[in-house]
mmCIF file with all atom_site columns, C-alpha atoms in Angstrom:
data_model
loop_
_atom_site.group_PDB
_atom_site.id
_atom_site.type_symbol
_atom_site.label_atom_id
_atom_site.label_alt_id
_atom_site.label_comp_id
_atom_site.label_asym_id
_atom_site.label_entity_id
_atom_site.label_seq_id
_atom_site.pdbx_PDB_ins_code
_atom_site.Cartn_x
_atom_site.Cartn_y
_atom_site.Cartn_z
_atom_site.occupancy
_atom_site.B_iso_or_equiv
_atom_site.pdbx_formal_charge
_atom_site.auth_seq_id
_atom_site.auth_comp_id
_atom_site.auth_asym_id
_atom_site.auth_atom_id
_atom_site.pdbx_PDB_model_num
ATOM 1   C CA . MET A 1 1   ? 0.000   0.000  0.000   1.00 0.00 ? 1   MET A CA 1
ATOM 2   C CA . GLY A 1 2   ? 1.192   3.483  -0.750  1.00 0.00 ? 2   GLY A CA 1
ATOM 3   C CA . GLY A 1 3   ? 1.738   5.832  2.146   1.00 0.00 ? 3   GLY A CA 1
ATOM 4   C CA . VAL A 1 4   ? -0.742  8.565  2.910   1.00 0.00 ? 4   VAL A CA 1
ATOM 5   C CA . LEU A 1 5   ? 1.835   11.175 3.911   1.00 0.00 ? 5   LEU A CA 1
ATOM 6   C CA . LYS A 1 6   ? 4.441   12.379 1.459   1.00 0.00 ? 6   LYS A CA 1
ATOM 7   C CA . ALA A 1 7   ? 7.050   15.130 1.598   1.00 0.00 ? 7   ALA A CA 1
ATOM 8   C CA . GLU A 1 8   ? 4.817   17.691 -0.033  1.00 0.00 ? 8   GLU A CA 1
ATOM 9   C CA . PRO A 1 9   ? 4.681   21.343 1.095   1.00 0.00 ? 9   PRO A CA 1
ATOM 10  C CA . LEU A 1 10  ? 1.252   21.006 2.733   1.00 0.00 ? 10  LEU A CA 1
ATOM 11  C CA . TRP A 1 11  ? 2.270   18.046 4.910   1.00 0.00 ? 11  TRP A CA 1
ATOM 12  C CA . VAL A 1 12  ? 5.716   19.444 5.699   1.00 0.00 ? 12  VAL A CA 1
ATOM 13  C CA . GLU A 1 13  ? 4.165   22.607 7.065   1.00 0.00 ? 13  GLU A CA 1
ATOM 14  C CA . THR A 1 14  ? 1.268   20.901 8.847   1.00 0.00 ? 14  THR A CA 1
ATOM 15  C CA . PHE A 1 15  ? 3.248   18.230 10.722  1.00 0.00 ? 15  PHE A CA 1
ATOM 16  C CA . THR A 1 16  ? 6.679   19.813 11.180  1.00 0.00 ? 16  THR A CA 1
ATOM 17  C CA . GLY A 1 17  ? 6.027   23.522 11.412  1.00 0.00 ? 17  GLY A CA 1
ATOM 18  C CA . LEU A 1 18  ? 8.806   24.091 8.851   1.00 0.00 ? 18  LEU A CA 1
ATOM 19  C CA . TRP A 1 19  ? 8.398   26.596 6.080   1.00 0.00 ? 19  TRP A CA 1
ATOM 20  C CA . CYS A 1 20  ? 7.144   25.295 2.776   1.00 0.00 ? 20  CYS A CA 1
ATOM 21  C CA . LEU A 1 21  ? 8.636   28.349 1.027   1.00 0.00 ? 21  LEU A CA 1
ATOM 22  C CA . SER A 1 22  ? 12.287  29.065 0.392   1.00 0.00 ? 22  SER A CA 1
ATOM 23  C CA . LEU A 1 23  ? 13.831  32.227 1.815   1.00 0.00 ? 23  LEU A CA 1
ATOM 24  C CA . ALA A 1 24  ? 13.788  33.875 -1.611  1.00 0.00 ? 24  ALA A CA 1
ATOM 25  C CA . ASP A 1 25  ? 10.078  33.066 -1.997  1.00 0.00 ? 25  ASP A CA 1
ATOM 26  C CA . ARG A 1 26  ? 9.342   34.421 1.473   1.00 0.00 ? 26  ARG A CA 1
ATOM 27  C CA . VAL A 1 27  ? 11.089  37.704 0.703   1.00 0.00 ? 27  VAL A CA 1
ATOM 28  C CA . LEU A 1 28  ? 9.210   37.877 -2.605  1.00 0.00 ? 28  LEU A CA 1
ATOM 29  C CA . LEU A 1 29  ? 5.938   37.202 -0.804  1.00 0.00 ? 29  LEU A CA 1
ATOM 30  C CA . VAL A 1 30  ? 6.440   40.160 1.544   1.00 0.00 ? 30  VAL A CA 1
ATOM 31  C CA . ALA A 1 31  ? 7.497   42.418 -1.348  1.00 0.00 ? 31  ALA A CA 1
ATOM 32  C CA . VAL A 1 32  ? 4.422   41.380 -3.357  1.00 0.00 ? 32  VAL A CA 1
ATOM 33  C CA . TYR A 1 33  ? 2.238   42.029 -0.328  1.00 0.00 ? 33  TYR A CA 1
ATOM 34  C CA . TYR A 1 34  ? 3.627   45.546 0.064   1.00 0.00 ? 34  TYR A CA 1
ATOM 35  C CA . ARG A 1 35  ? 3.320   46.223 -3.659  1.00 0.00 ? 35  ARG A CA 1
ATOM 36  C CA . THR A 1 36  ? -0.201  44.907 -4.200  1.00 0.00 ? 36  THR A CA 1
ATOM 37  C CA . ASN A 1 37  ? -1.789  44.986 -0.721  1.00 0.00 ? 37  ASN A CA 1
ATOM 38  C CA . LEU A 1 38  ? -3.568  41.728 -1.544  1.00 0.00 ? 38  LEU A CA 1
ATOM 39  C CA . THR A 1 39  ? -5.173  39.847 1.332   1.00 0.00 ? 39  THR A CA 1
ATOM 40  C CA . MET A 1 40  ? -3.657  36.681 2.833   1.00 0.00 ? 40  MET A CA 1
ATOM 41  C CA . ARG A 1 41  ? -6.284  34.575 1.052   1.00 0.00 ? 41  ARG A CA 1
ATOM 42  C CA . GLN A 1 42  ? -5.414  36.155 -2.278  1.00 0.00 ? 42  GLN A CA 1
ATOM 43  C CA . LEU A 1 43  ? -1.671  35.675 -1.813  1.00 0.00 ? 43  LEU A CA 1
ATOM 44  C CA . ALA A 1 44  ? -1.892  32.063 -0.636  1.00 0.00 ? 44  ALA A CA 1
ATOM 45  C CA . PRO A 1 45  ? -2.715  30.439 -4.024  1.00 0.00 ? 45  PRO A CA 1
ATOM 46  C CA . LEU A 1 46  ? -0.079  32.582 -5.757  1.00 0.00 ? 46  LEU A CA 1
ATOM 47  C CA . PHE A 1 47  ? 2.618   30.983 -3.606  1.00 0.00 ? 47  PHE A CA 1
ATOM 48  C CA . GLY A 1 48  ? 1.044   27.561 -3.165  1.00 0.00 ? 48  GLY A CA 1
ATOM 49  C CA . CYS A 1 49  ? 0.638   27.758 0.595   1.00 0.00 ? 49  CYS A CA 1
ATOM 50  C CA . SER A 1 50  ? -2.059  28.441 3.154   1.00 0.00 ? 50  SER A CA 1
ATOM 51  C CA . PRO A 1 51  ? -3.269  31.898 4.266   1.00 0.00 ? 51  PRO A CA 1
ATOM 52  C CA . ALA A 1 52  ? -1.906  31.083 7.736   1.00 0.00 ? 52  ALA A CA 1
ATOM 53  C CA . THR A 1 53  ? 1.558   30.559 6.260   1.00 0.00 ? 53  THR A CA 1
ATOM 54  C CA . VAL A 1 54  ? 1.326   33.857 4.386   1.00 0.00 ? 54  VAL A CA 1
ATOM 55  C CA . CYS A 1 55  ? 0.413   35.607 7.621   1.00 0.00 ? 55  CYS A CA 1
ATOM 56  C CA . ARG A 1 56  ? 3.314   34.021 9.526   1.00 0.00 ? 56  ARG A CA 1
ATOM 57  C CA . VAL A 1 57  ? 5.800   34.861 6.780   1.00 0.00 ? 57  VAL A CA 1
ATOM 58  C CA . ILE A 1 58  ? 4.751   38.513 6.771   1.00 0.00 ? 58  ILE A CA 1
ATOM 59  C CA . GLN A 1 59  ? 4.754   38.785 10.546  1.00 0.00 ? 59  GLN A CA 1
ATOM 60  C CA . ARG A 1 60  ? 8.218   37.235 10.899  1.00 0.00 ? 60  ARG A CA 1
ATOM 61  C CA . LEU A 1 61  ? 9.976   38.808 7.939   1.00 0.00 ? 61  LEU A CA 1
ATOM 62  C CA . ARG A 1 62  ? 8.608   42.343 8.005   1.00 0.00 ? 62  ARG A CA 1
ATOM 63  C CA . PRO A 1 63  ? 10.965  43.519 10.819  1.00 0.00 ? 63  PRO A CA 1
ATOM 64  C CA . LEU A 1 64  ? 13.933  41.985 8.982   1.00 0.00 ? 64  LEU A CA 1
ATOM 65  C CA . LEU A 1 65  ? 13.079  43.797 5.745   1.00 0.00 ? 65  LEU A CA 1
ATOM 66  C CA . ALA A 1 66  ? 12.615  47.139 7.526   1.00 0.00 ? 66  ALA A CA 1
ATOM 67  C CA . ILE A 1 67  ? 16.128  48.256 6.618   1.00 0.00 ? 67  ILE A CA 1
ATOM 68  C CA . GLU A 1 68  ? 17.009  51.831 7.530   1.00 0.00 ? 68  GLU A CA 1
ATOM 69  C CA . PRO A 1 69  ? 17.052  54.307 4.607   1.00 0.00 ? 69  PRO A CA 1
ATOM 70  C CA . ALA A 1 70  ? 20.160  55.805 3.005   1.00 0.00 ? 70  ALA A CA 1
ATOM 71  C CA . ARG A 1 71  ? 22.954  56.741 5.369   1.00 0.00 ? 71  ARG A CA 1
ATOM 72  C CA . ARG A 1 72  ? 23.858  60.385 5.838   1.00 0.00 ? 72  ARG A CA 1
ATOM 73  C CA . PRO A 1 73  ? 26.509  61.105 3.185   1.00 0.00 ? 73  PRO A CA 1
ATOM 74  C CA . ALA A 1 74  ? 29.847  62.605 4.173   1.00 0.00 ? 74  ALA A CA 1
ATOM 75  C CA . ASP A 1 75  ? 29.110  65.728 2.107   1.00 0.00 ? 75  ASP A CA 1
ATOM 76  C CA . ALA A 1 76  ? 25.663  66.243 3.678   1.00 0.00 ? 76  ALA A CA 1
ATOM 77  C CA . PRO A 1 77  ? 26.357  69.883 4.716   1.00 0.00 ? 77  PRO A CA 1
ATOM 78  C CA . GLU A 1 78  ? 26.842  70.731 1.030   1.00 0.00 ? 78  GLU A CA 1
ATOM 79  C CA . ARG A 1 79  ? 23.541  69.155 -0.010  1.00 0.00 ? 79  ARG A CA 1
ATOM 80  C CA . LEU A 1 80  ? 19.923  70.296 -0.013  1.00 0.00 ? 80  LEU A CA 1
ATOM 81  C CA . TRP A 1 81  ? 17.338  68.126 1.703   1.00 0.00 ? 81  TRP A CA 1
ATOM 82  C CA . ILE A 1 82  ? 13.549  68.317 1.783   1.00 0.00 ? 82  ILE A CA 1
ATOM 83  C CA . VAL A 1 83  ? 11.250  67.292 4.628   1.00 0.00 ? 83  VAL A CA 1
ATOM 84  C CA . ASP A 1 84  ? 7.522   66.679 4.476   1.00 0.00 ? 84  ASP A CA 1
ATOM 85  C CA . GLY A 1 85  ? 4.879   64.480 6.005   1.00 0.00 ? 85  GLY A CA 1
ATOM 86  C CA . THR A 1 86  ? 2.450   62.206 4.205   1.00 0.00 ? 86  THR A CA 1
ATOM 87  C CA . LEU A 1 87  ? -0.827  60.759 5.435   1.00 0.00 ? 87  LEU A CA 1
ATOM 88  C CA . ILE A 1 88  ? -1.183  56.980 5.182   1.00 0.00 ? 88  ILE A CA 1
ATOM 89  C CA . PRO A 1 89  ? -4.631  55.437 5.765   1.00 0.00 ? 89  PRO A CA 1
ATOM 90  C CA . VAL A 1 90  ? -4.501  52.774 8.503   1.00 0.00 ? 90  VAL A CA 1
ATOM 91  C CA . ARG A 1 91  ? -6.908  50.388 10.209  1.00 0.00 ? 91  ARG A CA 1
ATOM 92  C CA . ASP A 1 92  ? -5.116  50.365 13.579  1.00 0.00 ? 92  ASP A CA 1
ATOM 93  C CA . ARG A 1 93  ? -6.948  52.739 15.926  1.00 0.00 ? 93  ARG A CA 1
ATOM 94  C CA . LYS A 1 94  ? -3.853  52.995 18.142  1.00 0.00 ? 94  LYS A CA 1
ATOM 95  C CA . THR A 1 95  ? -1.699  54.211 15.253  1.00 0.00 ? 95  THR A CA 1
ATOM 96  C CA . GLY A 1 96  ? -3.955  56.590 13.340  1.00 0.00 ? 96  GLY A CA 1
ATOM 97  C CA . ALA A 1 97  ? -6.552  59.288 13.856  1.00 0.00 ? 97  ALA A CA 1
ATOM 98  C CA . SER A 1 98  ? -9.251  61.014 11.827  1.00 0.00 ? 98  SER A CA 1
ATOM 99  C CA . SER A 1 99  ? -7.321  63.350 9.530   1.00 0.00 ? 99  SER A CA 1
ATOM 100 C CA . ARG A 1 100 ? -7.694  66.133 7.004   1.00 0.00 ? 100 ARG A CA 1
ATOM 101 C CA . ASN A 1 101 ? -7.894  63.567 4.190   1.00 0.00 ? 101 ASN A CA 1
ATOM 102 C CA . TYR A 1 102 ? -11.219 62.459 5.752   1.00 0.00 ? 102 TYR A CA 1
ATOM 103 C CA . ARG A 1 103 ? -9.786  59.044 6.562   1.00 0.00 ? 103 ARG A CA 1
ATOM 104 C CA . PHE A 1 104 ? -8.302  57.368 9.603   1.00 0.00 ? 104 PHE A CA 1
ATOM 105 C CA . SER A 1 105 ? -4.615  57.964 8.905   1.00 0.00 ? 105 SER A CA 1
ATOM 106 C CA . ALA A 1 106 ? -1.087  58.189 10.273  1.00 0.00 ? 106 ALA A CA 1
ATOM 107 C CA . ASN A 1 107 ? 1.428   60.972 9.604   1.00 0.00 ? 107 ASN A CA 1
ATOM 108 C CA . VAL A 1 108 ? 4.900   59.829 8.487   1.00 0.00 ? 108 VAL A CA 1
ATOM 109 C CA . GLN A 1 109 ? 7.723   62.370 8.251   1.00 0.00 ? 109 GLN A CA 1
ATOM 110 C CA . VAL A 1 110 ? 10.313  61.723 5.530   1.00 0.00 ? 110 VAL A CA 1
ATOM 111 C CA . ILE A 1 111 ? 13.606  63.368 4.494   1.00 0.00 ? 111 ILE A CA 1
ATOM 112 C CA . ILE A 1 112 ? 14.753  63.173 0.877   1.00 0.00 ? 112 ILE A CA 1
ATOM 113 C CA . ASP A 1 113 ? 17.846  64.422 -0.925  1.00 0.00 ? 113 ASP A CA 1
ATOM 114 C CA . ALA A 1 114 ? 16.770  67.081 -3.436  1.00 0.00 ? 114 ALA A CA 1
ATOM 115 C CA . ASP A 1 115 ? 19.380  66.025 -6.005  1.00 0.00 ? 115 ASP A CA 1
ATOM 116 C CA . THR A 1 116 ? 19.294  62.220 -5.876  1.00 0.00 ? 116 THR A CA 1
ATOM 117 C CA . LYS A 1 117 ? 15.672  61.912 -4.625  1.00 0.00 ? 117 LYS A CA 1
ATOM 118 C CA . LEU A 1 118 ? 16.871  59.154 -2.279  1.00 0.00 ? 118 LEU A CA 1
ATOM 119 C CA . VAL A 1 119 ? 15.090  58.912 1.067   1.00 0.00 ? 119 VAL A CA 1
ATOM 120 C CA . ILE A 1 120 ? 17.545  59.751 3.835   1.00 0.00 ? 120 ILE A CA 1
ATOM 121 C CA . ALA A 1 121 ? 15.318  58.862 6.781   1.00 0.00 ? 121 ALA A CA 1
ATOM 122 C CA . GLY A 1 122 ? 11.728  58.178 7.727   1.00 0.00 ? 122 GLY A CA 1
ATOM 123 C CA . ALA A 1 123 ? 10.196  58.700 11.164  1.00 0.00 ? 123 ALA A CA 1
ATOM 124 C CA . ARG A 1 124 ? 7.865   56.434 13.072  1.00 0.00 ? 124 ARG A CA 1
ATOM 125 C CA . PRO A 1 125 ? 4.192   57.096 12.302  1.00 0.00 ? 125 PRO A CA 1
ATOM 126 C CA . VAL A 1 126 ? 2.170   59.411 14.531  1.00 0.00 ? 126 VAL A CA 1
ATOM 127 C CA . PRO A 1 127 ? -1.606  59.973 14.487  1.00 0.00 ? 127 PRO A CA 1
ATOM 128 C CA . GLY A 1 128 ? -2.716  61.731 11.325  1.00 0.00 ? 128 GLY A CA 1
ATOM 129 C CA . ASN A 1 129 ? -4.211  64.713 13.174  1.00 0.00 ? 129 ASN A CA 1
ATOM 130 C CA . THR A 1 130 ? -0.737  65.668 14.439  1.00 0.00 ? 130 THR A CA 1
ATOM 131 C CA . ALA A 1 131 ? 0.508   68.936 12.932  1.00 0.00 ? 131 ALA A CA 1
ATOM 132 C CA . ASP A 1 132 ? 3.583   68.541 10.737  1.00 0.00 ? 132 ASP A CA 1
ATOM 133 C CA . ALA A 1 133 ? 5.649   70.863 12.930  1.00 0.00 ? 133 ALA A CA 1
ATOM 134 C CA . LYS A 1 134 ? 4.900   68.817 16.064  1.00 0.00 ? 134 LYS A CA 1
ATOM 135 C CA . ALA A 1 135 ? 5.391   65.518 14.222  1.00 0.00 ? 135 ALA A CA 1
ATOM 136 C CA . TRP A 1 136 ? 8.799   66.795 13.116  1.00 0.00 ? 136 TRP A CA 1
ATOM 137 C CA . ARG A 1 137 ? 9.841   67.919 16.603  1.00 0.00 ? 137 ARG A CA 1
ATOM 138 C CA . ASP A 1 138 ? 8.817   64.570 18.077  1.00 0.00 ? 138 ASP A CA 1
ATOM 139 C CA . SER A 1 139 ? 10.386  62.484 15.294  1.00 0.00 ? 139 SER A CA 1
ATOM 140 C CA . GLY A 1 140 ? 14.014  62.763 16.372  1.00 0.00 ? 140 GLY A CA 1
ATOM 141 C CA . LEU A 1 141 ? 15.025  63.412 12.770  1.00 0.00 ? 141 LEU A CA 1
ATOM 142 C CA . ALA A 1 142 ? 16.415  66.869 13.538  1.00 0.00 ? 142 ALA A CA 1
ATOM 143 C CA . ALA A 1 143 ? 19.717  65.274 14.588  1.00 0.00 ? 143 ALA A CA 1
ATOM 144 C CA . VAL A 1 144 ? 20.025  63.676 11.139  1.00 0.00 ? 144 VAL A CA 1
ATOM 145 C CA . CYS A 1 145 ? 19.682  67.105 9.505   1.00 0.00 ? 145 CYS A CA 1
ATOM 146 C CA . GLU A 1 146 ? 22.258  68.872 11.654  1.00 0.00 ? 146 GLU A CA 1
ATOM 147 C CA . GLY A 1 147 ? 24.312  71.235 9.500   1.00 0.00 ? 147 GLY A CA 1
ATOM 148 C CA . VAL A 1 148 ? 22.213  70.591 6.365   1.00 0.00 ? 148 VAL A CA 1
ATOM 149 C CA . THR A 1 149 ? 19.945  73.096 4.577   1.00 0.00 ? 149 THR A CA 1
ATOM 150 C CA . VAL A 1 150 ? 16.416  71.652 4.713   1.00 0.00 ? 150 VAL A CA 1
ATOM 151 C CA . LEU A 1 151 ? 13.413  72.971 2.777   1.00 0.00 ? 151 LEU A CA 1
ATOM 152 C CA . VAL A 1 152 ? 9.878   72.605 4.151   1.00 0.00 ? 152 VAL A CA 1
ATOM 153 C CA . ASP A 1 153 ? 6.477   74.144 3.556   1.00 0.00 ? 153 ASP A CA 1
ATOM 154 C CA . GLY A 1 154 ? 4.841   76.823 5.655   1.00 0.00 ? 154 GLY A CA 1
ATOM 155 C CA . ALA A 1 155 ? 3.450   74.306 8.157   1.00 0.00 ? 155 ALA A CA 1
ATOM 156 C CA . TYR A 1 156 ? 6.894   73.949 9.744   1.00 0.00 ? 156 TYR A CA 1
ATOM 157 C CA . ILE A 1 157 ? 7.076   77.436 11.203  1.00 0.00 ? 157 ILE A CA 1
ATOM 158 C CA . ASN A 1 158 ? 9.430   77.868 14.206  1.00 0.00 ? 158 ASN A CA 1
ATOM 159 C CA . THR A 1 159 ? 11.236  74.590 13.518  1.00 0.00 ? 159 THR A CA 1
ATOM 160 C CA . GLY A 1 160 ? 14.482  76.154 12.306  1.00 0.00 ? 160 GLY A CA 1
ATOM 161 C CA . LEU A 1 161 ? 13.964  74.751 8.800   1.00 0.00 ? 161 LEU A CA 1
ATOM 162 C CA . VAL A 1 162 ? 13.734  76.858 5.625   1.00 0.00 ? 162 VAL A CA 1
ATOM 163 C CA . ILE A 1 163 ? 10.118  77.864 4.999   1.00 0.00 ? 163 ILE A CA 1
ATOM 164 C CA . PRO A 1 164 ? 8.707   80.137 2.252   1.00 0.00 ? 164 PRO A CA 1
ATOM 165 C CA . HIS A 1 165 ? 8.416   83.881 2.798   1.00 0.00 ? 165 HIS A CA 1
ATOM 166 C CA . ARG A 1 166 ? 5.127   84.660 4.511   1.00 0.00 ? 166 ARG A CA 1
ATOM 167 C CA . LYS A 1 167 ? 2.770   87.544 3.986   1.00 0.00 ? 167 LYS A CA 1
ATOM 168 C CA . ARG A 1 168 ? 2.008   89.585 7.075   1.00 0.00 ? 168 ARG A CA 1
ATOM 169 C CA . PRO A 1 169 ? -1.121  91.651 7.724   1.00 0.00 ? 169 PRO A CA 1
ATOM 170 C CA . GLY A 1 170 ? -0.902  94.878 5.817   1.00 0.00 ? 170 GLY A CA 1
ATOM 171 C CA . ARG A 1 171 ? 2.389   94.041 4.124   1.00 0.00 ? 171 ARG A CA 1
ATOM 172 C CA . ALA A 1 172 ? 2.859   92.414 0.750   1.00 0.00 ? 172 ALA A CA 1
ATOM 173 C CA . LEU A 1 173 ? 5.862   90.289 -0.096  1.00 0.00 ? 173 LEU A CA 1
ATOM 174 C CA . LEU A 1 174 ? 9.015   92.272 -0.779  1.00 0.00 ? 174 LEU A CA 1
ATOM 175 C CA . PRO A 1 175 ? 10.530  92.406 -4.279  1.00 0.00 ? 175 PRO A CA 1
ATOM 176 C CA . GLY A 1 176 ? 12.148  89.081 -5.045  1.00 0.00 ? 176 GLY A CA 1
ATOM 177 C CA . GLU A 1 177 ? 10.339  87.171 -2.294  1.00 0.00 ? 177 GLU A CA 1
ATOM 178 C CA . GLU A 1 178 ? 7.636   85.887 -4.644  1.00 0.00 ? 178 GLU A CA 1
ATOM 179 C CA . GLU A 1 179 ? 10.365  84.627 -6.985  1.00 0.00 ? 179 GLU A CA 1
ATOM 180 C CA . ASP A 1 180 ? 12.078  82.965 -4.014  1.00 0.00 ? 180 ASP A CA 1
ATOM 181 C CA . ASN A 1 181 ? 8.808   81.281 -3.070  1.00 0.00 ? 181 ASN A CA 1
ATOM 182 C CA . ALA A 1 182 ? 8.263   80.068 -6.628  1.00 0.00 ? 182 ALA A CA 1
ATOM 183 C CA . GLU A 1 183 ? 11.718  78.457 -6.670  1.00 0.00 ? 183 GLU A CA 1
ATOM 184 C CA . HIS A 1 184 ? 11.101  77.045 -3.188  1.00 0.00 ? 184 HIS A CA 1
ATOM 185 C CA . ARG A 1 185 ? 7.875   75.392 -4.421  1.00 0.00 ? 185 ARG A CA 1
ATOM 186 C CA . ARG A 1 186 ? 9.576   74.052 -7.530  1.00 0.00 ? 186 ARG A CA 1
ATOM 187 C CA . VAL A 1 187 ? 12.320  72.309 -5.551  1.00 0.00 ? 187 VAL A CA 1
ATOM 188 C CA . ARG A 1 188 ? 10.090  71.161 -2.701  1.00 0.00 ? 188 ARG A CA 1
ATOM 189 C CA . ALA A 1 189 ? 7.759   69.449 -5.187  1.00 0.00 ? 189 ALA A CA 1
ATOM 190 C CA . ARG A 1 190 ? 10.376  66.696 -5.453  1.00 0.00 ? 190 ARG A CA 1
ATOM 191 C CA . VAL A 1 191 ? 9.336   65.278 -2.098  1.00 0.00 ? 191 VAL A CA 1
ATOM 192 C CA . GLU A 1 192 ? 5.759   65.000 -3.383  1.00 0.00 ? 192 GLU A CA 1
ATOM 193 C CA . HIS A 1 193 ? 7.085   63.102 -6.399  1.00 0.00 ? 193 HIS A CA 1
ATOM 194 C CA . ALA A 1 194 ? 8.927   60.770 -4.010  1.00 0.00 ? 194 ALA A CA 1
ATOM 195 C CA . PHE A 1 195 ? 5.737   60.158 -2.040  1.00 0.00 ? 195 PHE A CA 1
ATOM 196 C CA . ALA A 1 196 ? 3.868   59.388 -5.270  1.00 0.00 ? 196 ALA A CA 1
ATOM 197 C CA . ARG A 1 197 ? 6.480   56.779 -6.249  1.00 0.00 ? 197 ARG A CA 1
ATOM 198 C CA . MET A 1 198 ? 6.489   55.252 -2.772  1.00 0.00 ? 198 MET A CA 1
ATOM 199 C CA . LYS A 1 199 ? 2.711   54.912 -2.893  1.00 0.00 ? 199 LYS A CA 1
ATOM 200 C CA . HIS A 1 200 ? 2.991   52.691 -5.941  1.00 0.00 ? 200 HIS A CA 1
ATOM 201 C CA . TYR A 1 201 ? 3.379   50.182 -3.098  1.00 0.00 ? 201 TYR A CA 1
ATOM 202 C CA . LYS A 1 202 ? -0.290  49.937 -2.230  1.00 0.00 ? 202 LYS A CA 1
ATOM 203 C CA . ILE A 1 203 ? 0.371   49.024 1.395   1.00 0.00 ? 203 ILE A CA 1
ATOM 204 C CA . LEU A 1 204 ? 0.855   52.801 1.860   1.00 0.00 ? 204 LEU A CA 1
ATOM 205 C CA . ARG A 1 205 ? -2.644  53.491 0.524   1.00 0.00 ? 205 ARG A CA 1
ATOM 206 C CA . ASP A 1 206 ? -4.494  51.352 3.065   1.00 0.00 ? 206 ASP A CA 1
ATOM 207 C CA . CYS A 1 207 ? -2.365  49.636 5.690   1.00 0.00 ? 207 CYS A CA 1
ATOM 208 C CA . ARG A 1 208 ? -4.127  46.782 7.467   1.00 0.00 ? 208 ARG A CA 1
ATOM 209 C CA . GLN A 1 209 ? -1.127  45.913 9.632   1.00 0.00 ? 209 GLN A CA 1
ATOM 210 C CA . ARG A 1 210 ? -1.236  46.687 13.340  1.00 0.00 ? 210 ARG A CA 1
ATOM 211 C CA . GLY A 1 211 ? 1.339   47.774 15.889  1.00 0.00 ? 211 GLY A CA 1
ATOM 212 C CA . ASN A 1 212 ? 4.712   48.304 14.229  1.00 0.00 ? 212 ASN A CA 1
ATOM 213 C CA . GLY A 1 213 ? 3.376   46.997 10.919  1.00 0.00 ? 213 GLY A CA 1
ATOM 214 C CA . LEU A 1 214 ? 3.089   50.413 9.276   1.00 0.00 ? 214 LEU A CA 1
ATOM 215 C CA . HIS A 1 215 ? 6.550   51.485 10.429  1.00 0.00 ? 215 HIS A CA 1
ATOM 216 C CA . HIS A 1 216 ? 8.074   48.267 9.085   1.00 0.00 ? 216 HIS A CA 1
ATOM 217 C CA . ALA A 1 217 ? 6.185   48.684 5.804   1.00 0.00 ? 217 ALA A CA 1
ATOM 218 C CA . VAL A 1 218 ? 7.372   52.286 5.372   1.00 0.00 ? 218 VAL A CA 1
ATOM 219 C CA . GLN A 1 219 ? 11.004  51.346 6.030   1.00 0.00 ? 219 GLN A CA 1
ATOM 220 C CA . ALA A 1 220 ? 10.843  48.427 3.590   1.00 0.00 ? 220 ALA A CA 1
ATOM 221 C CA . VAL A 1 221 ? 9.162   50.537 0.906   1.00 0.00 ? 221 VAL A CA 1
ATOM 222 C CA . VAL A 1 222 ? 11.749  53.286 1.392   1.00 0.00 ? 222 VAL A CA 1
ATOM 223 C CA . HIS A 1 223 ? 14.532  50.740 0.882   1.00 0.00 ? 223 HIS A CA 1
ATOM 224 C CA . MET A 1 224 ? 12.927  49.380 -2.289  1.00 0.00 ? 224 MET A CA 1
ATOM 225 C CA . HIS A 1 225 ? 12.336  52.938 -3.510  1.00 0.00 ? 225 HIS A CA 1
ATOM 226 C CA . ASN A 1 226 ? 16.022  53.756 -3.030  1.00 0.00 ? 226 ASN A CA 1
ATOM 227 C CA . LEU A 1 227 ? 17.099  50.532 -4.744  1.00 0.00 ? 227 LEU A CA 1
ATOM 228 C CA . ALA A 1 228 ? 14.881  51.350 -7.747  1.00 0.00 ? 228 ALA A CA 1
ATOM 229 C CA . LEU A 1 229 ? 16.463  54.801 -8.067  1.00 0.00 ? 229 LEU A CA 1
ATOM 230 C CA . ALA A 1 230 ? 19.992  53.450 -7.699  1.00 0.00 ? 230 ALA A CA 1
ATOM 231 C CA . THR A 1 231 ? 19.658  50.789 -10.425 1.00 0.00 ? 231 THR A CA 1
#
């Protein structure tokens, strides 16, 4: 009589607890999850495993793939960086808050290099109703920017970063200030372009992960974004 059990992925996983996917497939699974934001049930047949296995792979590998963004270059003081925050819709009520995008979201502060468009650093998420200036002060990223010229929008007033010229009651902008603001907007738009590319990874459009899941997803997406720009 032929045996009932054979060394097939389903039985290996069920009776030994060992992974039925190779390391390369597990890394690919997490990357596909971040890129597509498919559910566990949708990913399972793509990789020939159970939804439970997909869940375990994501939970175990996501901290390992959350590699820190680009290191501060030696010539950082000679460079121009841009800081901005982006709202990421989340399901975790402990991570997000009702925000100006009319969704339950988290605010993530990001620094990019204006020339290379590489992400230098990304902060941990804070509730989406947190003002950008406060999110920046609480992020700890100021130390990364020490000695570097950093452009921001007008929401970062009193942070020590470079904001546009502001109109004051009864006083128009001085000659040349409008031109300065136009150039400021033109350069600062690069961070919005970076956010748009990062959000090609649909996990950043509706994150269902809880706890540190969003932070791990942002760090992994940032790393893949930088790799795509560098290749």
